[in-house]
Coordinates of N, CA, C and O in Angstrom, one line a residue:
M88 N 88.6 83.0 99.6 CA 89.6 82.3 98.9 C 90.2 81.9 100.4 O 90.4 82.2 101.0
R89 N 90.9 80.4 100.1 CA 91.8 79.9 101.4 C 93.1 79.2 101.4 O 93.0 77.9 100.8
L90 N 93.9 79.4 101.2 CA 95.2 79.1 101.0 C 95.8 78.7 101.8 O 95.5 78.3 103.0
N91 N 97.1 77.6 101.8 CA 97.7 76.9 103.0 C 98.0 77.8 103.8 O 98.5 78.5 104.1
C92 N 97.1 77.6 104.9 CA 97.5 78.6 106.4 C 98.7 77.6 108.0 O 98.3 78.1 108.5
H93 N 98.6 76.5 107.7 CA 100.0 75.9 108.3 C 101.5 76.3 108.5 O 102.0 76.9 107.1
K94 N 101.6 76.4 109.2 CA 103.1 77.1 109.3 C 104.3 76.3 108.5 O 105.0 76.7 107.8
N95 N 104.1 74.8 108.4 CA 105.1 73.9 107.7 C 104.0 73.7 106.9 O 103.0 72.8 107.2
G96 N 104.4 73.0 105.8 CA 103.6 72.5 104.6 C 104.5 72.3 103.8 O 105.5 72.7 103.3
P97 N 103.2 72.3 102.2 CA 103.8 72.3 101.0 C 104.9 73.3 100.9 O 104.5 74.6 100.6
R98 N 105.8 73.2 100.2 CA 106.1 74.3 98.9 C 105.6 75.2 98.2 O 104.8 74.3 97.6
I99 N 105.1 76.1 98.5 CA 103.6 76.8 97.1 C 104.8 78.2 96.9 O 105.5 79.1 97.3
V100 N 104.4 78.2 95.8 CA 105.0 80.2 94.6 C 103.5 80.5 93.9 O 103.2 79.5 93.5
I101 N 103.5 81.6 94.4 CA 102.5 82.1 93.5 C 102.5 83.2 92.8 O 103.9 84.0 93.6
G102 N 102.1 83.4 91.8 CA 103.2 84.2 90.8 C 101.9 85.0 89.9 O 100.9 84.7 89.2
G103 N 102.4 86.3 89.7 CA 101.4 87.3 89.2 C 101.0 88.5 88.9 O 102.2 89.1 89.2
D104 N 100.4 89.0 88.1 CA 100.1 90.6 88.0 C 98.9 91.1 88.6 O 97.6 90.5 88.5
Y105 N 99.1 91.3 89.7 CA 98.4 92.0 91.0 C 98.3 93.2 91.0 O 96.6 93.7 92.0
N106 N 98.1 94.3 90.1 CA 97.9 95.6 89.7 C 97.7 96.2 90.7 O 97.0 96.9 91.6
T107 N 99.1 96.3 91.7 CA 99.2 96.4 93.2 C 99.9 97.8 93.0 O 101.7 98.0 93.2
L108 N 99.4 99.1 92.9 CA 99.5 100.4 93.0 C 100.6 100.8 94.3 O 101.5 101.7 94.1
F109 N 100.0 100.3 95.1 CA 100.1 101.4 96.2 C 101.4 100.1 97.6 O 100.9 100.4 98.7
N110 N 101.7 99.3 96.7 CA 102.5 98.2 97.5 C 102.1 97.6 98.7 O 100.7 97.1 98.2
N111 N 102.2 97.2 100.1 CA 102.0 96.9 101.3 C 100.8 97.4 101.4 O 100.2 96.2 102.4
R112 N 100.1 98.4 101.0 CA 98.5 98.4 102.2 C 97.0 97.5 100.9 O 96.4 98.1 101.1
E113 N 98.2 97.4 99.7 CA 96.7 96.5 98.9 C 96.5 95.0 99.6 O 96.9 94.9 100.1
P114 N 94.7 95.1 100.1 CA 94.3 94.0 100.7 C 95.2 92.7 100.5 O 95.3 91.8 101.0
V115 N 95.2 92.0 98.7 CA 95.7 91.0 98.1 C 97.1 91.1 98.8 O 97.4 89.9 99.3
I116 N 97.7 92.0 99.4 CA 99.2 91.8 99.9 C 99.1 91.4 101.1 O 99.7 90.5 102.0
K117 N 98.4 92.3 101.8 CA 98.3 91.9 103.6 C 97.6 90.5 103.8 O 98.0 90.1 104.2
Y118 N 96.8 89.5 102.9 CA 96.4 88.7 102.8 C 97.2 87.5 102.6 O 97.0 86.7 103.9
L119 N 98.1 88.0 101.9 CA 98.5 87.0 101.8 C 100.2 86.9 102.8 O 100.3 85.8 103.1
A120 N 100.5 88.3 103.3 CA 101.4 88.1 104.3 C 101.0 87.7 105.3 O 101.7 86.9 106.0
D121 N 99.7 87.5 106.0 CA 99.2 87.1 106.8 C 99.0 85.7 106.9 O 98.8 85.4 108.2
L122 N 98.8 85.6 106.0 CA 98.7 84.1 106.1 C 100.4 83.2 105.2 O 100.3 81.5 105.6
G123 N 101.6 84.2 105.7 CA 102.9 83.6 105.7 C 103.4 83.5 104.5 O 104.4 83.3 104.6
Y124 N 102.9 84.3 103.4 CA 103.8 84.2 102.4 C 104.8 85.4 102.1 O 104.0 85.9 102.9
E125 N 105.5 85.1 101.7 CA 106.6 86.0 101.6 C 106.8 86.6 100.1 O 106.8 85.9 99.3
D126 N 106.9 87.8 100.0 CA 107.6 88.8 98.6 C 108.8 88.2 98.2 O 109.0 88.8 99.1
T127 N 108.8 87.9 97.1 CA 110.2 88.0 96.8 C 111.1 89.4 96.6 O 112.5 89.4 97.0
S128 N 110.3 89.9 96.7 CA 111.2 91.6 96.6 C 111.5 91.9 98.5 O 112.1 92.8 98.3
G129 N 110.8 91.0 99.3 CA 111.4 91.6 100.5 C 110.9 92.6 100.9 O 111.3 93.3 101.9
G130 N 109.5 93.0 100.6 CA 109.2 94.5 100.9 C 109.6 95.8 100.2 O 109.4 96.7 100.7
E131 N 110.4 95.6 99.1 CA 111.0 97.0 98.8 C 110.1 97.0 97.6 O 109.3 96.2 97.1
H132 N 110.2 98.0 97.4 CA 109.1 98.6 96.1 C 110.4 98.7 94.8 O 110.9 98.9 94.8
V133 N 109.2 97.6 94.1 CA 110.4 97.2 92.7 C 109.6 97.5 91.3 O 108.5 97.3 91.4
R134 N 109.7 98.7 90.7 CA 108.9 98.7 89.3 C 109.1 97.7 88.1 O 110.0 97.0 88.4
T135 N 107.9 97.2 88.2 CA 107.5 95.9 87.4 C 107.0 96.5 86.0 O 106.7 95.3 85.4
E136 N 107.1 97.9 85.8 CA 106.1 97.8 84.8 C 106.8 99.4 83.9 O 107.4 100.1 84.7
R137 N 106.8 99.7 82.9 CA 107.2 100.4 82.0 C 106.1 101.5 81.3 O 106.4 102.4 81.1
A138 N 104.7 101.2 81.5 CA 103.5 102.2 80.8 C 102.9 102.8 81.6 O 102.4 103.7 81.8
L139 N 103.5 103.2 82.9 CA 103.0 103.9 84.0 C 103.9 104.6 84.1 O 104.3 105.0 85.5
P140 N 105.0 105.7 83.4 CA 105.8 106.3 84.2 C 105.6 107.5 85.3 O 106.7 107.5 85.9
L141 N 104.8 107.9 85.6 CA 104.0 108.4 86.8 C 104.2 107.8 87.8 O 103.9 108.5 88.5
F142 N 103.7 106.6 87.8 CA 103.7 105.9 88.7 C 104.9 105.2 89.4 O 105.6 104.5 88.1
F143 N 105.6 105.0 90.3 CA 106.2 103.8 90.6 C 105.2 102.5 91.1 O 105.4 101.9 92.4
S144 N 105.2 101.7 89.8 CA 103.9 100.7 90.5 C 105.2 99.2 90.1 O 105.9 98.9 89.5
H145 N 104.0 98.8 91.3 CA 105.4 97.2 91.8 C 103.9 96.4 91.4 O 103.1 95.6 92.4
L146 N 103.1 95.8 90.0 CA 102.1 95.2 89.6 C 102.3 93.8 89.9 O 101.5 93.2 89.9
D147 N 103.4 93.2 89.2 CA 103.6 92.4 89.2 C 104.6 91.5 90.2 O 105.9 92.4 90.9
R148 N 104.5 89.9 91.1 CA 105.0 89.7 91.7 C 105.2 88.2 92.4 O 104.0 87.3 91.5
I149 N 106.0 87.8 92.7 CA 105.9 86.1 93.2 C 105.7 86.2 94.8 O 106.9 87.1 95.7
F150 N 104.7 85.4 94.9 CA 104.9 85.0 96.5 C 105.4 83.4 96.6 O 104.9 82.6 96.2
Y151 N 105.9 82.9 98.0 CA 106.7 81.7 98.1 C 106.1 81.6 99.9 O 106.3 82.5 100.6
R152 N 105.9 80.5 100.0 CA 106.4 79.8 101.7 C 107.2 78.0 101.8 O 106.6 77.5 100.5
N153 N 107.5 78.3 102.3 CA 108.3 77.0 103.0 C 109.6 76.8 101.9 O 109.4 75.9 101.3
L154 N 109.7 77.2 101.4 CA 111.0 77.7 100.7 C 112.1 78.7 100.9 O 111.3 79.9 101.6
R155 N 113.6 78.6 100.5 CA 114.9 79.3 101.0 C 114.6 80.4 99.6 O 115.3 79.6 98.4
K156 N 114.5 81.6 99.7 CA 114.8 82.0 98.3 C 116.6 82.4 98.7 O 117.0 82.9 99.0
M157 N 116.9 82.2 96.9 CA 118.0 82.5 96.8 C 118.4 83.7 96.2 O 119.5 84.5 96.5
K158 N 117.8 84.1 94.9 CA 117.7 85.4 94.3 C 116.3 85.6 93.7 O 115.9 84.7 93.4
S159 N 116.2 86.9 93.1 CA 115.2 87.5 92.4 C 115.2 88.6 92.0 O 116.0 89.2 92.1
G160 N 114.9 89.4 90.9 CA 114.8 90.4 90.3 C 113.9 90.4 89.1 O 112.7 89.6 89.1
V161 N 114.4 91.6 88.8 CA 113.6 92.2 87.3 C 114.5 92.5 86.0 O 115.0 92.6 86.3
V162 N 113.9 91.8 84.9 CA 114.7 91.9 84.2 C 113.9 92.5 82.8 O 112.4 92.7 82.5
D163 N 114.9 93.7 82.0 CA 113.7 94.5 81.0 C 114.8 94.0 79.9 O 115.7 94.2 79.5
I164 N 113.5 93.3 79.1 CA 114.1 92.7 77.6 C 112.7 93.3 76.7 O 113.5 93.2 75.8
G165 N 112.4 94.7 76.9 CA 111.9 95.4 76.3 C 111.0 94.6 75.6 O 110.4 95.2 74.0
V166 N 110.0 94.1 75.6 CA 109.0 93.0 74.6 C 107.4 93.6 75.9 O 106.5 93.2 74.7
S167 N 107.8 94.0 76.6 CA 106.2 93.9 77.4 C 106.0 95.2 78.1 O 107.1 96.0 78.4
D168 N 104.8 96.3 78.4 CA 105.2 96.8 79.3 C 105.1 96.5 80.6 O 105.0 97.2 81.8
H169 N 104.9 95.0 80.8 CA 105.5 94.8 82.5 C 106.9 94.1 82.3 O 107.4 93.3 81.3
L170 N 107.4 94.4 83.5 CA 108.9 93.9 83.3 C 108.8 92.4 83.9 O 108.8 92.2 85.1
P171 N 109.2 91.0 83.5 CA 109.2 90.1 83.9 C 110.1 90.2 85.0 O 111.6 90.5 85.7
V172 N 109.6 89.3 86.3 CA 110.1 89.0 87.1 C 110.8 87.7 87.6 O 109.9 86.4 87.1
Y173 N 111.8 87.4 88.5 CA 112.1 85.6 88.4 C 112.4 85.5 90.2 O 112.9 86.5 90.4
A174 N 112.2 84.6 90.1 CA 113.0 84.3 91.3 C 113.7 82.8 91.2 O 113.2 82.1 90.9
E175 N 114.5 82.5 92.4 CA 115.1 80.9 92.4 C 115.4 80.6 93.7 O 115.4 81.5 94.7
F176 N 114.7 79.3 94.0 CA 114.6 79.0 95.3 C 115.6 77.6 95.8 O 116.0 77.3 94.7
E177 N 115.6 77.1 96.8 CA 116.2 76.4 97.6 C 115.2 75.1 97.8 O 114.4 75.8 98.5
L178 N 115.6 74.3 97.3 CA 114.5 73.0 97.1 C 115.3 72.3 98.6 O 115.9 72.0 99.1

């Protein structure tokens, strides 16, 4: 898979459940970072699930490039084993 590798280019947001238990050591996280995508968590380990209480799992993430992040976070609304993540960007 090859994503936009240009320093400047279209604004791109990619979000999803990456099942990444070991934060930035996961290959998919390193791959996106190598392509210039930023994680809205800023590299901080953010718990995004409630189903694995023995782990501090950062499963769900939002990556972006060519945008300025205004804010992001996690919301615990109690309806899923995954906590919804959100991000706001300046266009």
